[in-house]
Tab-separated table of C-alpha atoms in Angstrom:
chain	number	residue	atom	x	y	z
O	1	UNK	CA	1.948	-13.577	-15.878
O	2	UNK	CA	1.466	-11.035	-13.020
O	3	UNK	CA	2.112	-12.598	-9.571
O	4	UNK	CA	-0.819	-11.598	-7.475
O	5	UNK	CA	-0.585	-11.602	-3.822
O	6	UNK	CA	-3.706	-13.467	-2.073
O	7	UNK	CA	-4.068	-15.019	1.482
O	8	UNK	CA	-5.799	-18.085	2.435
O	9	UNK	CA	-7.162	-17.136	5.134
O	10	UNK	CA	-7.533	-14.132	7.777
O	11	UNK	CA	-5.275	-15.624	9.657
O	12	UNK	CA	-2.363	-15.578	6.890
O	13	UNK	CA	-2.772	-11.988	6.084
O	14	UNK	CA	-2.511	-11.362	9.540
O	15	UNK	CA	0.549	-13.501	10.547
O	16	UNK	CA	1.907	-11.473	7.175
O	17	UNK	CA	1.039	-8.266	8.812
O	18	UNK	CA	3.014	-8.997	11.937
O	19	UNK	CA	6.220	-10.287	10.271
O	20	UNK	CA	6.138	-6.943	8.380
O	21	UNK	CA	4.392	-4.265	11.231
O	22	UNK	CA	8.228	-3.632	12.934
O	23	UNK	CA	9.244	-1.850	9.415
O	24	UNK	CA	6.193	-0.053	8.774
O	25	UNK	CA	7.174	2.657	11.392
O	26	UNK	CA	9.756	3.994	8.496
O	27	UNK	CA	7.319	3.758	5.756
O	28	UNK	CA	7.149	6.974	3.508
O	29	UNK	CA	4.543	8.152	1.426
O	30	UNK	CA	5.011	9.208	-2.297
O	31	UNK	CA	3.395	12.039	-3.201
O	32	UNK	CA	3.298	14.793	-5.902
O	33	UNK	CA	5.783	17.957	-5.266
O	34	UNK	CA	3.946	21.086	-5.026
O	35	UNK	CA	5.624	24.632	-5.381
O	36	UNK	CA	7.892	26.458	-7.726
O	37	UNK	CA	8.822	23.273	-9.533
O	38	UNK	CA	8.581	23.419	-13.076
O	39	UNK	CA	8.764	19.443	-13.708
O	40	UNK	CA	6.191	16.882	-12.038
O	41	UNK	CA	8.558	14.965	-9.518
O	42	UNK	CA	7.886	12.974	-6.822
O	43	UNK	CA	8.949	13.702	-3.380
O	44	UNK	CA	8.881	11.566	-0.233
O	45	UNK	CA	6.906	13.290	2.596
O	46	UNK	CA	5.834	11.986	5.672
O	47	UNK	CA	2.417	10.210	5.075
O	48	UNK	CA	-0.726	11.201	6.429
O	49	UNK	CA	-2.725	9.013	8.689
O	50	UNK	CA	-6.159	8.858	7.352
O	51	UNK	CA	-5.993	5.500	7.433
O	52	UNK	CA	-4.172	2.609	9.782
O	53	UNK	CA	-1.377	0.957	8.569
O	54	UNK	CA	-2.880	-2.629	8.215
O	55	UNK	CA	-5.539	-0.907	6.404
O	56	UNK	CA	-3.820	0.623	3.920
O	57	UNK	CA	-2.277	-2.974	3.194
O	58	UNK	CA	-5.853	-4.681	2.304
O	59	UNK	CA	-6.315	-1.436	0.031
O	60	UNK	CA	-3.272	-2.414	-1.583
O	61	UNK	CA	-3.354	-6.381	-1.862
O	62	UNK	CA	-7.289	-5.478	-2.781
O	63	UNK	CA	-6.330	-3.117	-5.783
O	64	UNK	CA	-3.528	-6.347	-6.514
O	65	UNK	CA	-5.662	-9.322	-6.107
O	66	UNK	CA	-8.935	-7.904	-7.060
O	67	UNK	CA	-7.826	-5.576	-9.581
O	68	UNK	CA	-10.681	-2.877	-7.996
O	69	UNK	CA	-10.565	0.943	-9.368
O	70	UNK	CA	-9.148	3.443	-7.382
O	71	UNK	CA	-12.338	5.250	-7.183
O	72	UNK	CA	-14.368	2.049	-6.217
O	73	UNK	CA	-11.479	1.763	-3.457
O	74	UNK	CA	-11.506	5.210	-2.473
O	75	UNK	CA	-15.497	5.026	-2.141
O	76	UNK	CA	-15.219	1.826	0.330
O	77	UNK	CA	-12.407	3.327	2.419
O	78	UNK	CA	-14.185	6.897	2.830
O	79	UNK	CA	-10.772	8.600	1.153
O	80	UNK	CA	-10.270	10.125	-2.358
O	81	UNK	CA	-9.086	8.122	-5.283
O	82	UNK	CA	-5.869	9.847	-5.338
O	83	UNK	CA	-5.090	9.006	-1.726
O	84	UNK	CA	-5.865	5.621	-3.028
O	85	UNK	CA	-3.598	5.682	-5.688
O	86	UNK	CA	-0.758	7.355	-3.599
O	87	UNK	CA	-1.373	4.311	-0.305
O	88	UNK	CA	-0.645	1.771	-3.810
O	89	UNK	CA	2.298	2.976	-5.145
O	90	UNK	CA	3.795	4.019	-1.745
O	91	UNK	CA	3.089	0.244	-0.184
O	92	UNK	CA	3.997	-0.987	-3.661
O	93	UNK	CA	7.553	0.410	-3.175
O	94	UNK	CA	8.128	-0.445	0.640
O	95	UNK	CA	6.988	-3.983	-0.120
O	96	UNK	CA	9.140	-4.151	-3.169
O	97	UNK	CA	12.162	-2.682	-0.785
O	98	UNK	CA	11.445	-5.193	2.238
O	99	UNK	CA	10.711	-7.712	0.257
O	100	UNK	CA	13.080	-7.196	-2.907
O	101	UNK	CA	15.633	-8.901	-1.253
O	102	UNK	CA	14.031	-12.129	-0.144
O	103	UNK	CA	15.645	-15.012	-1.943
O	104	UNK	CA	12.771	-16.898	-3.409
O	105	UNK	CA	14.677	-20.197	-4.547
């Protein structure tokens, strides 16, 4: 069973967003290496800002709770899918390191 990550209300995601904002100052973004390499590896870059933080958060927990495309989530944040897919998997693996460590129980 997949644990999907919802809020209640507004005001949930948003007390979530401030409890996490400090750390998102070192997020990085994952993105595909271009150049001489012969393999396809990931590097960490600096991320672009086409899109605000707390933004790119809904885009995430709406690709999570929803289960939208990337394209239909590109098309309703004005960015291409791939963007989308890179603001996932980059927020899926600073959440997973912030969060990781959280005892649950």
């Amino acid at each position: 069973m997949a644990c999907v990550l919802r809020f209640a209300t507004y005001e949930h995601f948003m007390c979530f967003w401030h409890l996490i904002e400090p750390s998102t100052s070192k997020i990085v973004s994952v993105s595909r290496a271009k150049g001489a390499s012969t393999d396809l590896e990931e590097k960490i870059t600096l991320r672009a800002k086409k899109l605000a933080p707390v933004d790119e958060l809904f885009l995430f927990l709406m690709h999570l709770s929803v289960g939208m495309t990337l394209r239909d989530l590109g098309h309703r944040f004005d960015i291409h899918r791939t963007t989308a897919s890179r603001i996932v998997i980059t927020w899926a693996n600073f959440l997973y390191n912030l969060l990781g460590s959280v005892c649950l129980w």
